């Protein structure tokens, strides 16, 4: 099947072919759809078959809603096979495009069951072509990846049930498997009883179910002997299918036993298909399949075997082999029987020991060991000497564990690893073939299995990005042969690279104990930076220790045309000019005098910084690779380091991968557990609600909610459906004053008993109704001191019932998953941290790790070093208070010289004074006694007076005195906490102590957590609670690492609470490699997987960011999304947008100069008409006085973003009337951000493209608070099935021509949204352009006449996101504009 997709003429021609057919037969809605078989066969199937099922045609048919409007409504039991095949093929297209597949079938489960059964039957139909059966197999792969859907699960589960053991080689073998566990016997008996008691028709269906997979495998075995490209593709797909079955426990449990019984690994390994030299992908798929078949897990219980248990099982197999050999083949296998395990578990040794046996003897040995030695005649399996030998050897040879596999893979790239065939196949993935990479799906075999998959996929993704960046740098540098012909010169320029001479190896450290590679290899590199622009030089000088750089040996290409779009046409590094690549880690960057750059003072005179010529960079080269290079050199090969002539850097955020990969590698090779209460839910098994607090046995019964509830009515409103009781007697109608302590009791509701009824498969056990009673008590908060600053900061937000539910769940132990509407920010971590700062939490317990600390809008420094300085500042302040206390108590001495002397002062003077005071008044009931005896009047002289109001009752006086005592105690408690910072000498020790002992709330990104995981765990860092904001926007491994930043305590991680906040209805994590999103599903977050598994979620149901009318554009995506009061009452939401009739509008943009969308380079989509229109709207808004900082321009493609920037650069950048908008970026990069006004360019005019993913459109429509103006082609988007609901609301009854209102200016408009007003419609971009031109001309003339300068905000208020100024150097002309292909669009 051709899967190449190039938008343009071919798309238009295909649409011209299929669109009339759709219009004639299924475009119009009808009550009952009648399908004509001649249409199915002649006009659809035959045309597609002649075109080899061209993917472009299938995609257009899918977008024309062939499945939803014609194939499925017209399906019944009498439908033709071609009808069923088309349903399966179009469903596969939807699955590949990440569109909802199974929703279309949900309206009729019985019809779906019939269709699915027919699909299964056709998979075994040998009369169908191999290509057609490959399509059916792809459909089944999609089905088995969607077991979270009950409709699909019901059809798939019987195919992999215990009944397939009916096909095992013998009854004795089956009995041997059943004897392992009692539950297996029970399951087998239940299966047999069901078959025996069934009617003939049901028995036939059950026989088909238990024989289907067996028949498919036998057919596959037969195909292994057949040549042909179509057959190869089918076998690759089938291996993918079997691998998917093996990689999830519910489908693996019985399948693995059957496949092992068939000796499938041995059969494949000896097949002609496996051994053909051109079938590299098939061999790689076999390796992946073998990994899962042999994965060290108990298939029945799901328990992963430890390394020692795996070796014990391996040893038991060898012992059984030896016993059998000694008993039955003593004369020929005595040496085998007496050898130690280590000498016989290698393939070559085993083959040598078994070679004396004849074919008959090998067959007998296999039978004695329980291996199958005969196959059905239809299998075409020839059981000969080679196969029997392979069966025995493959079953008894020692295999690497997944931990050993991960350990042996390098986290640092070389030219060899960057250009591995597997990686290159991933890079060119187009969906037509399988890939030999693991998939992220619903379930994992174990935590180790998850980490292994994550490591493999993230390593491939990281190396792909490195390869792409390195090739781009080489392309820009334009290497050529020097004048002498002996060296390489660079005629181009890239600010990410500097030509160098060979690095000097200055130290090779001796290996550490137990290692065979150097501890480190230190090299010195000389950088000539004097010709670089100042900004580029500073970027190089800002490199930090532990940053990664790349040392390249580059030679010129003989044919410069071998590079296209920054990527090589060939499959080797030489096709890009790259000969060698080595990775190094920076140790230090020095100037030409040997001083550290980071410590060097900035010598400036009148703003001039003297430019220095050379920089010395000390780096540690990849030690493992250096050892291999040294060994090759000793064997006579060339010294690679002699040819290195270029150093390359990458941007910091992109270059953290090696430390992140190292963290995943460490986690995969060490048995780090996850909390036992979370494990089953994380792996995807058991009760999805099993980790929520309502299901955990250690649920907290009594919780102090402090200032969560503002009053009694707020409490009652926040707990709907619950019975609320006051713990104290009184009038419950009046309620109790806050704060509240809630004690929850849950009891089952008595229900009428019913006769027991036998449950059937698929039936859901009815849930038990529960009654919740909340007993409420209150207390008087303690007086914290007489100063205003002593008073706690109280919550003033009246939380909604759903917000309260989230707070209660998060307070309890267990897992909490909160789905939030579009109201978050990419700076969510800092915003969350700033809100925490404003709460009643002592700042000394707050810590912000990572570079984001500089972006905090706070005067205080919450980084590690800033917090240490804060402690020392507090020390001086508190010691000054000690001085004041000493004066007040008339205590001579240097009590404030240190925290230690302050502690002595407290114990000698302060505490005795309090004891004496309380003893003196202990028996008094007279307020005056408490007031007169108070010993600290002098100290509290600066507190609000009078300290003790004369009219206060005795209880109040006592509480004031206790508050004063608490204030003073807090001084000495703080000093005691600060004391270690006096003792610790180094800054590192102080920061480590701060993080381990003092910090209570630590904020960091998941990337920082992954980079510093080992360091934090080694420090003894422990925590009980994790809160992840934007959890749906990061990959699953990024979700996992923050859960494992500590070492276990007594074999268990001490995590008690995990709170995930996010929105899976918006964009998923961004994955660069085209293969890893659609095929491997790497873009799936833990958040989304938990939602798919059915883990209970709390869905926030109020939004307070956007106008209600704008929120309606996306609120339909959520179960019940309403508005908070602020968006209904605040003036900015009620008033109309000045100059616009509508607060949001879809604007039709026709072809501009006869052209709609264009594609100047592959996947670089642009639309000049929409770019001009977007800039014209921006100019119009600026002329009305809209601040540039409140306007964002978004595009759906990187090419359109670049074009809009170009237009802005020509029309606005240097014009003081306009300037630049706040940001110009893509929708994907703007997720989590917001602005008051958004101009959105949809770009496409031929077809919808990747916006068919409704998550992306949800992001696009939810970025604006007050105004949204969408530019697009109505006929393209309005007819899209997935976007229908959004565009019904977006178009509503409004014109699709931009409607403008005259005589209104920003800041002075009093018109309300919805008010009728006279308006002018723009007929197109030319009309709007002329309108803006005349406005601009009038404003300039008015300004000249009035003598007023043209105003614009300060430049720091506006910027262009992602812009990178081209910095020229002596060896180049400047970086070219980046062409970012859209990753999703590139595979369509």
CSV table of C-alpha atoms in Angstrom, one decimal, residues 311 314-315 318 321 336 339-351 353 393 396-399:
chain,number,residue,atom,x,y,z
A,311,UNK,CA,18.9,-17.9,37.0
A,314,UNK,CA,17.5,-21.6,34.0
A,315,UNK,CA,19.5,-23.9,36.2
A,318,UNK,CA,19.7,-27.4,32.6
A,321,UNK,CA,18.4,-31.8,30.6
A,336,UNK,CA,26.9,-33.0,29.0
A,339,UNK,CA,29.4,-30.5,33.0
A,340,UNK,CA,28.8,-27.5,35.1
A,341,UNK,CA,26.0,-25.1,34.1
A,342,UNK,CA,28.4,-22.3,33.1
A,343,UNK,CA,30.0,-24.5,30.5
A,344,UNK,CA,26.8,-25.8,28.8
A,345,UNK,CA,24.5,-22.8,28.7
A,346,UNK,CA,26.3,-21.3,25.7
A,347,UNK,CA,24.9,-22.0,22.2
A,348,UNK,CA,28.2,-23.3,20.8
A,349,UNK,CA,28.9,-25.6,23.8
A,350,UNK,CA,25.4,-27.0,23.7
A,351,UNK,CA,25.5,-27.7,20.0
A,353,UNK,CA,27.5,-31.7,23.3
A,393,UNK,CA,19.5,-25.1,22.1
A,396,UNK,CA,18.6,-24.1,27.2
A,397,UNK,CA,21.0,-21.4,26.2
A,398,UNK,CA,21.6,-18.5,28.6
A,399,UNK,CA,19.8,-15.4,27.6
